[in-house]
Amino acid sequence: MAKKNTDIKKDKRAEDELQKIRNLESIAALSGGIAHDYNNLLTVIIGNISLIQSYIEPEDMIYGLLDEALEASMTAKSLTQKLITFSRGGAPIMETALIAPVIKNATEFTLSGSNIKCEFSIPDDLWLVQIDKTQIGHVIHNLVMNAREAMPGGGIIKVAAENVNITDKSHSLESRLENGNYVKISITDQGIGISRENLDKIFDPYFSTKEMGTQKGMGLGLSICHSIIKKHNGDIVAESFAGPGASLHFYLPASEETIVTQKSSKIPEKEKLVLGKGRILVMDDEKMVIKITGHILNRLGYDASFSKDGAQAIKMYKKAMESGNPFDAVILDLTIRGGMGGKEAIKRLTEIDPNIKAIVSSGYSDSPVVTNYKKYGFIGVVAKPYSINELSEKLNEVLM
């Protein structure tokens, strides 16, 4: 009888986990669509700001004001990336890294200016991990912010990390993980805790115990954390106690690498506007994007033509070749609603012209077509939202 009850509980946990995944996938699809539209809007905003700046001297006061607007637009861009992170297009860009600096930096930033003290317990011999540092930093920020909001009167948050070798499946979380080495990160607060009935719900999309309003979240924070950790092949769980306080634990697989990936910390010099000449065909289904891209290309010295989808782009490209006045390059949007996108269009265009100079444009920087663009027939990438400087450099590089 006891075995039967255990099996029923296991089946119930599996069913709940499956439903949670379905909910997350549904919201992920919605997030991807929102991110696509938002990136198109930002392309117009950033494109116009950078275009105006190209006509103004940097010493001009207006240039400085536009710089502030551009900085705010870049913050909006980072919010879009969070939506993309939650969508199917948001695969993490992995690197071998030390997790301790990521934990400390994100925690200290989140608690800055608060009445809360943090106690770290992080050993020096933590294993290296394969992570997207930006995404994991976002996870820690969200978890620490939740802990901070649970303690309006102040107190102590404990942030701990440890090496764990999982072979024993007795723990409810560890039973969902493959055997192996993991780095476990725990964030513990002294707040009111989490009720038993809410423990399994807090990672569900839009679930929140907070009041809705301008100063309150919409309940997506922990869902995004869950999505990120899952994409890192880890897992996350909440734990509450009999008295005050709650803990959130997440596990990240330890890396087999022994050397941290090094990246250049050199700050790039301010980009210079590179003028050019030639005929450029742009394929995009957003009128606003077409308009600003046309202005940018004209400012750079190019003669721009436009198509609304892949089928029209193919006809225009073929007609231009036959007329003896071919296009020097094409810029193809990867996603076209209700029509042929860049991935299919480039296949047909390379059949017409094996030497075509094609650039893929997309807001999904992690798409396989973007990350492996040469494999699909492109020779360059320009990520949305882009500025006049980015487009000028890319066209100069492609047409050289």
XYZ file of C-alpha atoms in Angstrom:
400
model
C 0.000 0.000 0.000
C 2.860 2.379 0.921
C 4.557 1.629 -2.425
C 1.323 2.404 -4.261
C 1.007 5.789 -2.502
C 4.641 6.583 -3.358
C 4.016 5.743 -7.014
C 0.918 7.974 -7.032
C 2.932 10.872 -5.598
C 5.661 10.352 -8.211
C 3.072 10.317 -11.002
C 1.495 13.492 -9.606
C 4.909 15.244 -9.466
C 5.653 14.162 -13.040
C 2.237 15.392 -14.215
C 2.715 18.740 -12.428
C 6.188 19.148 -13.953
C 4.826 18.387 -17.437
C 2.048 20.955 -16.990
C 4.598 23.524 -15.812
C 6.697 22.898 -18.926
C 3.605 23.290 -21.141
C 2.738 26.580 -19.442
C 6.297 27.833 -19.871
C 6.331 26.837 -23.546
C 3.084 28.708 -24.120
C 4.418 31.883 -22.510
C 7.753 31.384 -24.299
C 6.033 31.468 -27.679
C 4.223 34.667 -26.691
C 7.470 36.216 -25.411
C 9.245 35.437 -28.676
C 6.549 37.241 -30.664
C 6.650 40.269 -28.370
C 10.441 40.391 -28.575
C 10.313 40.303 -32.397
C 7.904 43.267 -32.529
C 9.809 45.150 -29.836
C 13.103 44.734 -31.681
C 11.545 46.182 -34.840
C 10.402 49.231 -32.858
C 13.849 49.629 -31.323
C 15.414 49.363 -34.780
C 13.377 52.410 -35.782
C 14.212 54.318 -32.576
C 17.932 53.518 -32.485
C 18.230 53.919 -36.253
C 16.673 57.379 -36.187
C 18.724 58.553 -33.199
C 22.006 57.401 -34.716
C 21.016 58.830 -38.117
C 20.352 62.269 -36.605
C 23.662 62.106 -34.733
C 25.464 61.520 -38.031
C 24.475 65.075 -39.073
C 25.554 66.702 -35.778
C 28.970 67.430 -34.295
C 29.699 65.523 -31.041
C 30.305 68.846 -29.240
C 26.718 69.965 -29.911
C 24.386 69.863 -26.875
C 21.738 68.089 -28.997
C 24.240 65.291 -29.678
C 24.573 64.749 -25.920
C 20.813 64.660 -25.428
C 20.519 62.095 -28.209
C 23.247 60.062 -26.516
C 21.069 59.882 -23.396
C 18.108 58.748 -25.488
C 20.337 56.148 -27.138
C 21.482 54.884 -23.748
C 17.856 54.483 -22.643
C 17.127 52.616 -25.892
C 19.996 50.249 -25.151
C 18.441 49.551 -21.741
C 15.200 48.740 -23.550
C 17.225 46.463 -25.828
C 18.464 44.531 -22.789
C 14.842 44.067 -21.659
C 14.057 42.622 -25.076
C 16.933 40.191 -24.661
C 15.302 38.992 -21.430
C 12.147 38.181 -23.376
C 14.255 36.389 -25.977
C 15.972 34.510 -23.151
C 12.563 33.254 -22.062
C 11.549 32.357 -25.621
C 12.751 29.431 -27.703
C 15.257 31.739 -29.383
C 17.098 32.404 -26.139
C 19.686 29.643 -26.010
C 22.529 30.604 -23.645
C 25.894 31.567 -25.120
C 28.149 29.396 -22.982
C 31.652 30.043 -21.721
C 33.788 28.380 -19.066
C 33.627 30.667 -16.044
C 34.080 31.122 -12.325
C 30.633 31.432 -10.749
C 31.752 33.261 -7.561
C 32.291 36.714 -9.170
C 28.958 36.430 -10.978
C 27.182 35.645 -7.692
C 28.864 38.430 -5.706
C 28.502 41.134 -8.354
C 24.810 40.428 -9.005
C 23.987 40.174 -5.291
C 25.812 43.352 -4.262
C 24.259 45.301 -7.126
C 20.744 44.102 -6.224
C 21.126 44.955 -2.526
C 22.768 48.330 -3.160
C 21.042 51.056 -1.134
C 18.869 48.602 0.812
C 18.683 47.946 4.562
C 19.691 44.313 4.054
C 23.049 42.721 4.845
C 24.386 39.790 2.849
C 26.467 36.941 4.259
C 28.408 35.017 1.610
C 29.537 31.442 2.049
C 31.483 30.636 -1.105
C 34.553 28.366 -0.977
C 37.639 29.100 -3.060
C 37.648 25.640 -4.648
C 34.290 25.857 -6.461
C 34.269 23.931 -9.715
C 34.148 25.868 -12.969
C 30.827 25.978 -14.828
C 29.726 26.356 -18.451
C 27.333 29.307 -18.322
C 26.000 32.373 -20.027
C 27.210 34.883 -17.420
C 24.605 37.494 -18.347
C 21.735 35.023 -17.993
C 22.972 33.536 -14.714
C 23.578 37.041 -13.374
C 19.950 37.776 -14.231
C 18.838 34.651 -12.306
C 20.768 35.697 -9.193
C 19.454 39.252 -9.445
C 15.862 37.971 -9.598
C 16.275 35.565 -6.683
C 18.017 38.148 -4.482
C 15.398 40.760 -5.384
C 12.647 38.332 -4.333
C 14.454 37.796 -1.034
C 14.853 41.568 -0.601
C 11.152 42.193 -1.210
C 10.287 39.481 1.355
C 12.187 41.490 4.013
C 10.870 45.089 3.891
C 12.043 45.646 7.464
C 15.605 44.588 6.689
C 17.637 41.616 7.867
C 20.214 39.193 6.518
C 20.271 37.277 3.245
C 22.591 34.288 3.088
C 24.103 33.402 -0.277
C 25.988 30.117 -0.412
C 27.631 27.958 -3.049
C 29.086 24.470 -2.858
C 30.333 21.585 -4.974
C 27.891 18.677 -5.087
C 28.293 15.212 -6.574
C 24.853 13.794 -7.243
C 24.486 10.052 -6.946
C 21.868 9.853 -4.184
C 18.393 10.509 -5.581
C 16.665 10.902 -2.206
C 16.297 14.699 -2.503
C 13.240 15.823 -4.499
C 15.297 18.130 -6.729
C 18.290 15.882 -7.149
C 15.990 13.097 -8.287
C 15.338 15.176 -11.423
C 19.031 15.650 -12.239
C 21.442 13.355 -14.009
C 24.256 11.862 -11.934
C 27.361 14.010 -11.955
C 29.121 17.064 -10.548
C 27.172 20.254 -9.927
C 27.672 23.638 -8.338
C 24.755 24.363 -6.011
C 23.812 27.978 -5.267
C 21.452 28.770 -2.392
C 19.803 32.082 -1.466
C 18.119 32.181 1.955
C 16.078 35.051 3.396
C 14.461 35.838 6.756
C 11.115 36.815 5.288
C 7.629 35.475 5.871
C 8.345 32.253 3.985
C 6.385 30.444 1.288
C 3.224 28.504 2.082
C 3.266 24.793 1.319
C 0.538 25.127 -1.316
C 2.555 27.779 -3.154
C 5.930 26.002 -3.165
C 5.188 24.144 -6.399
C 3.543 27.155 -8.053
C 6.123 29.933 -7.727
C 7.868 29.038 -11.010
C 4.590 29.009 -12.953
C 4.106 31.854 -15.465
C 2.228 34.827 -13.978
C 1.898 33.252 -10.515
C 2.623 35.865 -7.876
C 1.716 36.501 -4.248
C 2.422 40.213 -4.794
C -0.265 42.792 -5.480
C -0.413 43.826 -9.113
C 0.389 47.443 -9.853
C 2.979 49.827 -11.192
C 5.494 48.913 -8.501
C 4.846 45.165 -8.518
C 5.996 42.401 -10.807
C 3.815 40.352 -13.112
C 5.048 37.004 -11.855
C 7.372 36.242 -14.785
C 10.624 36.725 -12.837
C 10.889 33.233 -11.376
C 9.506 31.645 -14.565
C 12.346 33.246 -16.515
C 14.821 31.965 -13.898
C 13.380 28.466 -14.266
C 13.694 28.687 -18.056
C 17.315 29.888 -17.903
C 18.423 27.196 -15.461
C 16.707 24.481 -17.517
C 18.549 25.683 -20.636
C 21.789 25.352 -18.659
C 20.867 21.676 -18.001
C 20.330 22.406 -14.317
C 17.300 22.712 -12.065
C 15.841 24.991 -9.400
C 13.658 24.414 -6.328
C 12.124 26.437 -3.496
C 12.253 25.432 0.158
C 10.423 27.017 3.093
C 10.748 26.420 6.793
C 8.463 26.004 9.794
C 9.373 29.515 10.966
C 10.252 32.650 9.000
C 12.419 32.380 5.925
C 12.725 30.583 2.620
C 15.507 29.277 0.396
C 15.867 28.993 -3.349
C 18.446 26.501 -4.592
C 19.647 25.988 -8.130
C 22.144 23.535 -9.574
C 24.482 24.105 -12.529
C 26.492 21.257 -14.086
C 30.200 21.570 -13.351
C 32.441 22.088 -16.368
C 34.986 19.513 -17.446
C 37.250 22.407 -18.464
C 40.022 23.500 -16.101
C 40.822 26.887 -17.654
C 38.531 29.911 -17.574
C 37.555 31.351 -20.959
C 39.326 34.670 -21.381
C 37.660 37.582 -23.164
C 39.228 40.891 -24.089
C 38.310 43.694 -21.695
C 39.500 46.393 -24.071
C 36.816 48.998 -24.700
C 36.347 49.458 -28.452
C 36.894 52.908 -29.930
C 33.866 54.929 -31.041
C 32.687 53.620 -34.393
C 33.221 55.817 -37.438
C 30.650 56.252 -40.177
C 31.826 54.409 -43.327
C 30.284 55.737 -46.538
C 29.910 53.569 -49.655
C 28.131 53.148 -52.958
C 26.144 50.466 -54.764
C 22.645 48.982 -55.016
C 21.237 47.297 -51.882
C 18.072 45.172 -51.783
C 16.419 45.047 -48.333
C 13.770 42.450 -47.515
C 11.586 43.300 -44.494
C 7.856 43.201 -43.789
C 7.781 46.147 -41.362
C 7.109 49.504 -43.040
C 8.760 51.435 -40.202
C 11.950 49.370 -40.482
C 11.987 49.776 -44.279
C 11.610 53.549 -43.933
C 14.479 54.072 -41.466
C 16.726 51.578 -43.264
C 16.111 53.497 -46.489
C 17.075 56.770 -44.824
C 20.222 55.177 -43.371
C 21.306 53.624 -46.670
C 20.747 56.891 -48.529
C 22.790 58.732 -45.890
C 25.598 56.211 -46.392
C 25.557 56.746 -50.167
C 23.746 53.580 -51.263
C 20.818 53.176 -53.657
C 18.194 51.169 -51.751
C 15.324 48.998 -53.009
C 12.853 47.054 -50.867
C 10.770 43.874 -50.911
C 8.137 42.737 -48.436
C 9.004 39.011 -48.497
C 11.290 36.396 -49.998
C 9.181 35.733 -53.094
C 9.260 39.388 -54.100
C 12.985 39.651 -53.286
C 13.764 36.722 -55.607
C 11.805 38.313 -58.482
C 13.491 41.684 -57.977
C 16.975 40.188 -57.736
C 16.499 38.055 -60.848
C 15.060 40.994 -62.833
C 17.988 43.222 -61.794
C 20.505 40.623 -62.969
C 18.753 40.203 -66.306
C 18.684 43.982 -66.847
C 22.447 44.263 -66.407
C 22.059 46.426 -63.272
C 22.360 43.860 -60.474
C 22.221 44.454 -56.735
C 25.593 44.655 -54.998
C 24.220 43.163 -51.749
C 20.994 42.039 -50.084
C 19.842 42.321 -46.484
C 17.273 39.636 -45.627
C 15.108 39.641 -42.497
C 15.014 36.153 -41.026
C 11.356 36.265 -39.948
C 8.556 37.385 -42.280
C 4.979 37.007 -41.054
C 2.883 35.080 -43.550
C 5.615 34.991 -46.172
C 8.988 33.567 -47.159
C 11.727 34.504 -44.690
C 15.457 34.890 -45.107
C 16.351 31.238 -44.537
C 14.294 30.011 -47.497
C 14.959 33.060 -49.661
C 18.742 32.692 -49.526
C 18.473 29.113 -50.828
C 16.643 30.324 -53.939
C 18.847 33.381 -54.396
C 22.093 31.379 -54.296
C 20.671 29.193 -57.089
C 20.208 32.347 -59.172
C 23.563 33.857 -58.159
C 26.131 31.651 -56.379
C 28.230 34.785 -55.728
C 25.459 36.734 -54.019
C 26.515 38.951 -51.107
C 23.782 38.441 -48.548
C 23.461 39.715 -44.973
C 20.982 38.161 -42.557
C 19.103 40.527 -40.252
C 17.348 39.292 -37.114
C 16.468 40.146 -33.537
C 17.190 36.547 -32.562
C 20.953 36.675 -32.156
C 20.986 33.041 -30.967
C 19.186 31.590 -34.001
C 21.200 28.829 -35.736
C 20.902 30.790 -39.007
C 22.546 33.766 -37.293
C 25.229 31.918 -35.342
C 26.137 29.726 -38.374
C 25.235 32.184 -41.132
C 27.915 30.986 -43.584
C 26.469 27.480 -43.493
C 23.183 28.875 -44.808
C 24.707 30.987 -47.593
C 25.084 34.395 -45.913
C 28.364 36.273 -45.633
C 27.417 38.641 -42.810
C 25.002 39.391 -39.949
C 23.447 42.606 -38.691
C 21.447 42.155 -35.492
C 18.295 44.109 -34.795
C 18.106 46.732 -33.443
C 21.025 48.223 -35.379
C 22.478 51.724 -35.623
C 23.744 53.574 -38.691
C 27.323 52.838 -37.579
C 26.730 49.098 -37.361
C 25.060 48.965 -40.774
C 27.796 51.079 -42.396
C 30.562 48.859 -41.045
C 28.827 45.653 -42.066
C 28.149 46.801 -45.633
C 31.717 48.064 -45.979
C 33.007 44.689 -44.778
C 30.757 42.725 -47.169
C 31.389 44.877 -50.248
C 35.165 45.201 -49.892
